[in-house]
């Protein structure tokens, strides 16, 4: 099942079911008005939406309309929790190596996760607005899951069973603000602005056998100003699967339905596959030549992130954003 939240002037938008090929949609009115409402009563409401989804894909939904990603908010326009991991240790190792730092052995066993802002997400085609390019504007191409309720102390296996939906992510970062914040010893804040999400959230069964062991075994494409800079494999090198990431968050707290847990920047040891954030390319350049050459993003730059399924169809639709200046 594929779900989107369409703009209607409200904070939480209007839930719609979207066809598998992303061509048609149908409002979920009468079943669940918002995605959070669905997540709160998943076992009762999701079968009803699955029936609507089947009818829509069969071309028999009476009030279907053309699907337009430009009308989409984030699938969850605001969420109770957004916790983003760094599950691709190649990314961590590259960034640390570029600055002459070793990767602690504990990173192999204990996931890195930060708590992000979840009250204001960006839709897939919303401009990413910043006050200054001096902040080091960078995209991060990722995946994320949306959970049901997860009890405190859940095992990774149990946590994986809580996954309701998967989403495409652009976790914007302001690289030049990060060092000063981390030096305070209290983590990210200003360096992690509003995160963007793809047009549709999908149930795991939509991925078929590409969803294995809590990982998505498909390639993630990133196009910066129209040029492909990355076609990274999301599955094999994800050191911690989504069940492990969720369980890490749940070690000392419960997660409520509608919590979002991210994978972190998708990264591969094979540099020929490109990269999913500019910081990684700059790290590679530093390792190879002693200094970075690639500049961070400028006003007017665009980033497009998309993942195709094994059938060649777009799984989540595309994140297609422009970097824009904050209005005076």
mmCIF file of N, CA and C in Angstrom, residues 170-274:
data_model
loop_
_atom_site.group_PDB
_atom_site.id
_atom_site.type_symbol
_atom_site.label_atom_id
_atom_site.label_comp_id
_atom_site.label_asym_id
_atom_site.label_seq_id
_atom_site.Cartn_x
_atom_site.Cartn_y
_atom_site.Cartn_z
ATOM 1 N N UNK A 170 15.451 13.246 2.838
ATOM 2 C CA UNK A 170 16.578 14.145 2.641
ATOM 3 C C UNK A 170 16.816 14.854 3.965
ATOM 4 N N UNK A 171 17.822 14.395 4.683
ATOM 5 C CA UNK A 171 18.130 14.946 6.011
ATOM 6 C C UNK A 171 19.133 16.092 5.848
ATOM 7 N N UNK A 172 18.620 17.280 5.586
ATOM 8 C CA UNK A 172 19.472 18.442 5.357
ATOM 9 C C UNK A 172 20.444 18.660 6.516
ATOM 10 N N UNK A 173 21.669 19.030 6.179
ATOM 11 C CA UNK A 173 22.691 19.315 7.187
ATOM 12 C C UNK A 173 23.394 20.623 6.855
ATOM 13 N N UNK A 174 23.788 21.347 7.874
ATOM 14 C CA UNK A 174 24.558 22.581 7.730
ATOM 15 C C UNK A 174 25.945 22.307 8.300
ATOM 16 N N UNK A 175 26.854 21.888 7.423
ATOM 17 C CA UNK A 175 28.123 21.306 7.840
ATOM 18 C C UNK A 175 29.011 22.268 8.621
ATOM 19 N N UNK A 176 28.969 23.532 8.279
ATOM 20 C CA UNK A 176 29.865 24.471 8.953
ATOM 21 C C UNK A 176 29.369 24.849 10.358
ATOM 22 N N UNK A 177 28.128 24.482 10.687
ATOM 23 C CA UNK A 177 27.618 24.731 12.034
ATOM 24 C C UNK A 177 27.838 23.533 12.959
ATOM 25 N N UNK A 178 28.148 22.385 12.367
ATOM 26 C CA UNK A 178 28.256 21.155 13.164
ATOM 27 C C UNK A 178 29.428 21.167 14.145
ATOM 28 N N UNK A 179 30.649 21.544 13.729
ATOM 29 C CA UNK A 179 31.780 21.429 14.664
ATOM 30 C C UNK A 179 31.580 22.178 15.974
ATOM 31 N N UNK A 180 31.092 23.406 15.907
ATOM 32 C CA UNK A 180 30.897 24.192 17.132
ATOM 33 C C UNK A 180 29.838 23.576 18.024
ATOM 34 N N UNK A 181 28.789 23.014 17.405
ATOM 35 C CA UNK A 181 27.741 22.393 18.225
ATOM 36 C C UNK A 181 28.252 21.124 18.900
ATOM 37 N N UNK A 182 28.966 20.287 18.155
ATOM 38 C CA UNK A 182 29.481 19.058 18.753
ATOM 39 C C UNK A 182 30.526 19.347 19.824
ATOM 40 N N UNK A 183 31.260 20.453 19.654
ATOM 41 C CA UNK A 183 32.280 20.815 20.644
ATOM 42 C C UNK A 183 31.663 21.145 21.999
ATOM 43 N N UNK A 184 30.391 21.520 21.997
ATOM 44 C CA UNK A 184 29.699 21.797 23.260
ATOM 45 C C UNK A 184 29.357 20.516 24.023
ATOM 46 N N UNK A 185 29.425 19.370 23.314
ATOM 47 C CA UNK A 185 29.153 18.091 23.957
ATOM 48 C C UNK A 185 27.690 17.779 24.155
ATOM 49 N N UNK A 186 26.814 18.494 23.409
ATOM 50 C CA UNK A 186 25.382 18.283 23.609
ATOM 51 C C UNK A 186 24.651 17.912 22.330
ATOM 52 N N UNK A 187 25.352 17.763 21.217
ATOM 53 C CA UNK A 187 24.741 17.261 19.996
ATOM 54 C C UNK A 187 24.229 18.321 19.048
ATOM 55 N N UNK A 188 23.552 17.839 17.979
ATOM 56 C CA UNK A 188 23.063 18.706 16.918
ATOM 57 C C UNK A 188 21.849 19.515 17.347
ATOM 58 N N UNK A 189 21.736 20.720 16.823
ATOM 59 C CA UNK A 189 20.503 21.499 16.940
ATOM 60 C C UNK A 189 20.357 22.379 15.700
ATOM 61 N N UNK A 190 21.038 23.532 15.680
ATOM 62 C CA UNK A 190 20.920 24.440 14.546
ATOM 63 C C UNK A 190 21.483 23.838 13.257
ATOM 64 N N UNK A 191 22.398 22.916 13.380
ATOM 65 C CA UNK A 191 23.022 22.307 12.197
ATOM 66 C C UNK A 191 22.123 21.275 11.525
ATOM 67 N N UNK A 192 20.993 20.965 12.114
ATOM 68 C CA UNK A 192 20.054 20.009 11.523
ATOM 69 C C UNK A 192 18.693 20.689 11.340
ATOM 70 N N UNK A 193 18.491 21.365 10.196
ATOM 71 C CA UNK A 193 17.222 22.043 9.926
ATOM 72 C C UNK A 193 16.131 21.047 9.534
ATOM 73 N N UNK A 194 15.004 21.553 9.055
ATOM 74 C CA UNK A 194 13.851 20.704 8.744
ATOM 75 C C UNK A 194 14.199 19.640 7.707
ATOM 76 N N UNK A 195 13.819 18.415 7.995
ATOM 77 C CA UNK A 195 14.048 17.266 7.118
ATOM 78 C C UNK A 195 12.922 17.155 6.097
ATOM 79 N N UNK A 196 13.260 16.703 4.885
ATOM 80 C CA UNK A 196 12.266 16.491 3.837
ATOM 81 C C UNK A 196 12.027 14.996 3.627
ATOM 82 N N UNK A 197 10.805 14.666 3.220
ATOM 83 C CA UNK A 197 10.432 13.276 2.966
ATOM 84 C C UNK A 197 9.799 13.136 1.592
ATOM 85 N N UNK A 198 9.915 11.931 1.012
ATOM 86 C CA UNK A 198 9.365 11.661 -0.307
ATOM 87 C C UNK A 198 7.851 11.724 -0.327
ATOM 88 N N UNK A 199 7.245 11.728 -1.519
ATOM 89 C CA UNK A 199 5.797 11.908 -1.641
ATOM 90 C C UNK A 199 4.954 10.847 -0.957
ATOM 91 N N UNK A 200 5.389 9.578 -1.021
ATOM 92 C CA UNK A 200 4.557 8.514 -0.467
ATOM 93 C C UNK A 200 5.326 7.676 0.548
ATOM 94 N N UNK A 201 4.585 7.197 1.523
ATOM 95 C CA UNK A 201 5.074 6.184 2.462
ATOM 96 C C UNK A 201 4.510 4.845 2.000
ATOM 97 N N UNK A 202 5.308 3.789 2.101
ATOM 98 C CA UNK A 202 4.872 2.489 1.582
ATOM 99 C C UNK A 202 4.966 1.423 2.662
ATOM 100 N N UNK A 203 4.050 0.466 2.611
ATOM 101 C CA UNK A 203 4.127 -0.677 3.499
ATOM 102 C C UNK A 203 5.249 -1.599 3.024
ATOM 103 N N UNK A 204 5.890 -2.331 3.938
ATOM 104 C CA UNK A 204 7.040 -3.167 3.548
ATOM 105 C C UNK A 204 6.748 -4.158 2.431
ATOM 106 N N UNK A 205 5.518 -4.661 2.349
ATOM 107 C CA UNK A 205 5.208 -5.650 1.316
ATOM 108 C C UNK A 205 5.320 -5.084 -0.094
ATOM 109 N N UNK A 206 5.245 -3.746 -0.231
ATOM 110 C CA UNK A 206 5.397 -3.129 -1.551
ATOM 111 C C UNK A 206 6.797 -3.356 -2.130
ATOM 112 N N UNK A 207 7.762 -3.604 -1.267
ATOM 113 C CA UNK A 207 9.139 -3.805 -1.715
ATOM 114 C C UNK A 207 9.414 -5.233 -2.156
ATOM 115 N N UNK A 208 8.495 -6.142 -1.892
ATOM 116 C CA UNK A 208 8.705 -7.538 -2.247
ATOM 117 C C UNK A 208 9.941 -8.089 -1.562
ATOM 118 N N UNK A 209 10.735 -8.875 -2.292
ATOM 119 C CA UNK A 209 11.916 -9.484 -1.681
ATOM 120 C C UNK A 209 13.076 -8.501 -1.530
ATOM 121 N N UNK A 210 12.880 -7.250 -1.948
ATOM 122 C CA UNK A 210 13.905 -6.230 -1.687
ATOM 123 C C UNK A 210 13.923 -5.831 -0.213
ATOM 124 N N UNK A 211 12.851 -6.147 0.516
ATOM 125 C CA UNK A 211 12.806 -5.911 1.962
ATOM 126 C C UNK A 211 13.221 -7.211 2.652
ATOM 127 N N UNK A 212 14.466 -7.277 3.097
ATOM 128 C CA UNK A 212 15.009 -8.481 3.714
ATOM 129 C C UNK A 212 15.834 -8.101 4.930
ATOM 130 N N UNK A 213 15.581 -8.791 6.048
ATOM 131 C CA UNK A 213 16.395 -8.597 7.236
ATOM 132 C C UNK A 213 16.393 -7.178 7.754
ATOM 133 N N UNK A 214 15.290 -6.464 7.572
ATOM 134 C CA UNK A 214 15.206 -5.091 8.068
ATOM 135 C C UNK A 214 15.987 -4.090 7.243
ATOM 136 N N UNK A 215 16.323 -4.467 5.996
ATOM 137 C CA UNK A 215 17.075 -3.600 5.094
ATOM 138 C C UNK A 215 16.378 -3.529 3.735
ATOM 139 N N UNK A 216 16.577 -2.433 3.020
ATOM 140 C CA UNK A 216 16.015 -2.263 1.689
ATOM 141 C C UNK A 216 17.125 -2.511 0.668
ATOM 142 N N UNK A 217 17.005 -3.579 -0.091
ATOM 143 C CA UNK A 217 18.054 -3.980 -1.031
ATOM 144 C C UNK A 217 17.759 -3.420 -2.421
ATOM 145 N N UNK A 218 17.856 -2.093 -2.513
ATOM 146 C CA UNK A 218 17.669 -1.382 -3.768
ATOM 147 C C UNK A 218 18.666 -0.229 -3.835
ATOM 148 N N UNK A 219 18.849 0.325 -5.026
ATOM 149 C CA UNK A 219 19.784 1.432 -5.214
ATOM 150 C C UNK A 219 19.079 2.775 -5.023
ATOM 151 N N UNK A 220 19.779 3.697 -4.396
ATOM 152 C CA UNK A 220 19.267 5.033 -4.116
ATOM 153 C C UNK A 220 20.019 6.044 -4.978
ATOM 154 N N UNK A 221 19.278 6.737 -5.835
ATOM 155 C CA UNK A 221 19.899 7.692 -6.755
ATOM 156 C C UNK A 221 19.804 9.121 -6.220
ATOM 157 N N UNK A 222 20.907 9.861 -6.329
ATOM 158 C CA UNK A 222 20.961 11.277 -5.964
ATOM 159 C C UNK A 222 21.444 12.065 -7.172
ATOM 160 N N UNK A 223 20.679 13.092 -7.561
ATOM 161 C CA UNK A 223 21.045 13.963 -8.681
ATOM 162 C C UNK A 223 21.130 15.401 -8.196
ATOM 163 N N UNK A 224 22.329 15.945 -8.250
ATOM 164 C CA UNK A 224 22.583 17.318 -7.816
ATOM 165 C C UNK A 224 22.687 18.197 -9.060
ATOM 166 N N UNK A 225 21.783 19.170 -9.153
ATOM 167 C CA UNK A 225 21.707 20.036 -10.342
ATOM 168 C C UNK A 225 21.612 19.217 -11.627
ATOM 169 N N UNK A 226 20.850 18.136 -11.549
ATOM 170 C CA UNK A 226 20.596 17.303 -12.708
ATOM 171 C C UNK A 226 21.647 16.250 -12.989
ATOM 172 N N UNK A 227 22.778 16.300 -12.328
ATOM 173 C CA UNK A 227 23.860 15.347 -12.557
ATOM 174 C C UNK A 227 23.838 14.255 -11.503
ATOM 175 N N UNK A 228 23.840 13.014 -11.969
ATOM 176 C CA UNK A 228 23.863 11.913 -10.994
ATOM 177 C C UNK A 228 25.191 11.905 -10.253
ATOM 178 N N UNK A 229 25.120 12.007 -8.928
ATOM 179 C CA UNK A 229 26.332 11.953 -8.111
ATOM 180 C C UNK A 229 26.385 10.674 -7.281
ATOM 181 N N UNK A 230 25.266 9.960 -7.190
ATOM 182 C CA UNK A 230 25.265 8.731 -6.421
ATOM 183 C C UNK A 230 24.218 7.749 -6.893
ATOM 184 N N UNK A 231 24.580 6.484 -6.914
ATOM 185 C CA UNK A 231 23.646 5.382 -7.121
ATOM 186 C C UNK A 231 24.067 4.297 -6.136
ATOM 187 N N UNK A 232 23.814 4.560 -4.875
ATOM 188 C CA UNK A 232 24.338 3.741 -3.782
ATOM 189 C C UNK A 232 23.368 2.623 -3.417
ATOM 190 N N UNK A 233 23.923 1.471 -3.097
ATOM 191 C CA UNK A 233 23.125 0.315 -2.689
ATOM 192 C C UNK A 233 22.764 0.452 -1.208
ATOM 193 N N UNK A 234 21.460 0.399 -0.914
ATOM 194 C CA UNK A 234 21.001 0.655 0.450
ATOM 195 C C UNK A 234 21.051 -0.573 1.356
ATOM 196 N N UNK A 235 21.151 -1.769 0.776
ATOM 197 C CA UNK A 235 21.011 -2.959 1.598
ATOM 198 C C UNK A 235 22.269 -3.531 2.207
ATOM 199 N N UNK A 236 23.214 -4.017 1.400
ATOM 200 C CA UNK A 236 24.298 -4.857 1.913
ATOM 201 C C UNK A 236 25.185 -4.212 2.970
ATOM 202 N N UNK A 237 25.417 -2.896 2.887
ATOM 203 C CA UNK A 237 26.375 -2.261 3.794
ATOM 204 C C UNK A 237 25.708 -1.488 4.931
ATOM 205 N N UNK A 238 24.419 -1.739 5.153
ATOM 206 C CA UNK A 238 23.734 -1.158 6.309
ATOM 207 C C UNK A 238 24.120 -1.993 7.530
ATOM 208 N N UNK A 239 25.015 -1.468 8.345
ATOM 209 C CA UNK A 239 25.603 -2.251 9.436
ATOM 210 C C UNK A 239 24.602 -2.597 10.524
ATOM 211 N N UNK A 240 23.626 -1.728 10.739
ATOM 212 C CA UNK A 240 22.558 -1.980 11.718
ATOM 213 C C UNK A 240 21.231 -1.910 10.980
ATOM 214 N N UNK A 241 20.449 -3.000 11.033
ATOM 215 C CA UNK A 241 19.164 -2.977 10.340
ATOM 216 C C UNK A 241 18.151 -2.157 11.144
ATOM 217 N N UNK A 242 17.003 -1.903 10.543
ATOM 218 C CA UNK A 242 16.031 -1.010 11.180
ATOM 219 C C UNK A 242 15.529 -1.546 12.523
ATOM 220 N N UNK A 243 15.431 -2.853 12.671
ATOM 221 C CA UNK A 243 15.032 -3.403 13.962
ATOM 222 C C UNK A 243 16.030 -3.063 15.050
ATOM 223 N N UNK A 244 17.314 -3.129 14.722
ATOM 224 C CA UNK A 244 18.357 -2.774 15.684
ATOM 225 C C UNK A 244 18.325 -1.277 16.025
ATOM 226 N N UNK A 245 18.082 -0.449 15.028
ATOM 227 C CA UNK A 245 18.011 0.994 15.286
ATOM 228 C C UNK A 245 16.828 1.325 16.190
ATOM 229 N N UNK A 246 15.671 0.734 15.887
ATOM 230 C CA UNK A 246 14.482 0.991 16.713
ATOM 231 C C UNK A 246 14.719 0.504 18.134
ATOM 232 N N UNK A 247 15.287 -0.691 18.278
ATOM 233 C CA UNK A 247 15.551 -1.243 19.610
ATOM 234 C C UNK A 247 16.514 -0.360 20.389
ATOM 235 N N UNK A 248 17.483 0.228 19.699
ATOM 236 C CA UNK A 248 18.421 1.135 20.368
ATOM 237 C C UNK A 248 17.680 2.329 20.956
ATOM 238 N N UNK A 249 16.763 2.898 20.190
ATOM 239 C CA UNK A 249 15.984 4.036 20.692
ATOM 240 C C UNK A 249 15.102 3.609 21.856
ATOM 241 N N UNK A 250 14.568 2.387 21.788
ATOM 242 C CA UNK A 250 13.628 1.901 22.793
ATOM 243 C C UNK A 250 14.300 1.327 24.039
ATOM 244 N N UNK A 251 15.613 1.391 24.113
ATOM 245 C CA UNK A 251 16.310 0.813 25.268
ATOM 246 C C UNK A 251 15.831 1.414 26.589
ATOM 247 N N UNK A 252 15.562 2.710 26.594
ATOM 248 C CA UNK A 252 15.201 3.381 27.851
ATOM 249 C C UNK A 252 13.860 4.096 27.784
ATOM 250 N N UNK A 253 13.107 3.902 26.698
ATOM 251 C CA UNK A 253 11.839 4.608 26.541
ATOM 252 C C UNK A 253 10.916 3.830 25.612
ATOM 253 N N UNK A 254 9.645 4.086 25.697
ATOM 254 C CA UNK A 254 8.694 3.554 24.728
ATOM 255 C C UNK A 254 8.663 4.464 23.498
ATOM 256 N N UNK A 255 8.366 3.882 22.355
ATOM 257 C CA UNK A 255 8.082 4.662 21.154
ATOM 258 C C UNK A 255 6.597 4.579 20.875
ATOM 259 N N UNK A 256 6.000 5.707 20.570
ATOM 260 C CA UNK A 256 4.579 5.728 20.248
ATOM 261 C C UNK A 256 4.373 5.636 18.746
ATOM 262 N N UNK A 257 3.206 5.124 18.359
ATOM 263 C CA UNK A 257 2.877 5.001 16.942
ATOM 264 C C UNK A 257 3.075 6.334 16.235
ATOM 265 N N UNK A 258 3.776 6.292 15.120
ATOM 266 C CA UNK A 258 4.088 7.514 14.400
ATOM 267 C C UNK A 258 5.503 7.991 14.630
ATOM 268 N N UNK A 259 6.307 7.221 15.347
ATOM 269 C CA UNK A 259 7.721 7.564 15.495
ATOM 270 C C UNK A 259 8.452 7.222 14.197
ATOM 271 N N UNK A 260 9.409 8.086 13.825
ATOM 272 C CA UNK A 260 10.188 7.888 12.608
ATOM 273 C C UNK A 260 11.639 7.628 12.990
ATOM 274 N N UNK A 261 12.221 6.579 12.418
ATOM 275 C CA UNK A 261 13.619 6.233 12.671
ATOM 276 C C UNK A 261 14.332 6.147 11.327
ATOM 277 N N UNK A 262 15.425 6.925 11.172
ATOM 278 C CA UNK A 262 16.134 7.008 9.910
ATOM 279 C C UNK A 262 17.369 6.141 9.859
ATOM 280 N N UNK A 263 17.810 5.863 8.644
ATOM 281 C CA UNK A 263 18.965 4.993 8.413
ATOM 282 C C UNK A 263 20.293 5.732 8.481
ATOM 283 N N UNK A 264 20.266 7.044 8.260
ATOM 284 C CA UNK A 264 21.496 7.777 8.020
ATOM 285 C C UNK A 264 21.885 7.710 6.551
ATOM 286 N N UNK A 265 22.894 8.481 6.187
ATOM 287 C CA UNK A 265 23.326 8.591 4.796
ATOM 288 C C UNK A 265 23.724 7.232 4.228
ATOM 289 N N UNK A 266 23.104 6.851 3.116
ATOM 290 C CA UNK A 266 23.426 5.584 2.468
ATOM 291 C C UNK A 266 24.822 5.693 1.839
ATOM 292 N N UNK A 267 25.676 4.739 2.142
ATOM 293 C CA UNK A 267 27.083 4.834 1.749
ATOM 294 C C UNK A 267 27.645 3.466 1.393
ATOM 295 N N UNK A 268 28.502 3.432 0.373
ATOM 296 C CA UNK A 268 29.142 2.187 -0.071
ATOM 297 C C UNK A 268 30.661 2.328 -0.094
ATOM 298 N N UNK A 269 31.347 1.229 0.189
ATOM 299 C CA UNK A 269 32.806 1.235 0.113
ATOM 300 C C UNK A 269 33.309 1.399 -1.322
ATOM 301 N N UNK A 270 32.497 0.968 -2.280
ATOM 302 C CA UNK A 270 32.850 1.125 -3.685
ATOM 303 C C UNK A 270 32.590 2.571 -4.089
ATOM 304 N N UNK A 271 33.648 3.381 -4.157
ATOM 305 C CA UNK A 271 33.491 4.803 -4.443
ATOM 306 C C UNK A 271 32.943 5.056 -5.834
ATOM 307 N N UNK A 272 33.029 4.076 -6.721
ATOM 308 C CA UNK A 272 32.518 4.277 -8.078
ATOM 309 C C UNK A 272 30.996 4.407 -8.096
ATOM 310 N N UNK A 273 30.338 3.988 -7.007
ATOM 311 C CA UNK A 273 28.891 4.123 -6.924
ATOM 312 C C UNK A 273 28.484 5.549 -6.547
ATOM 313 N N UNK A 274 29.461 6.396 -6.269
ATOM 314 C CA UNK A 274 29.156 7.780 -5.940
ATOM 315 C C UNK A 274 28.834 7.944 -4.473
#
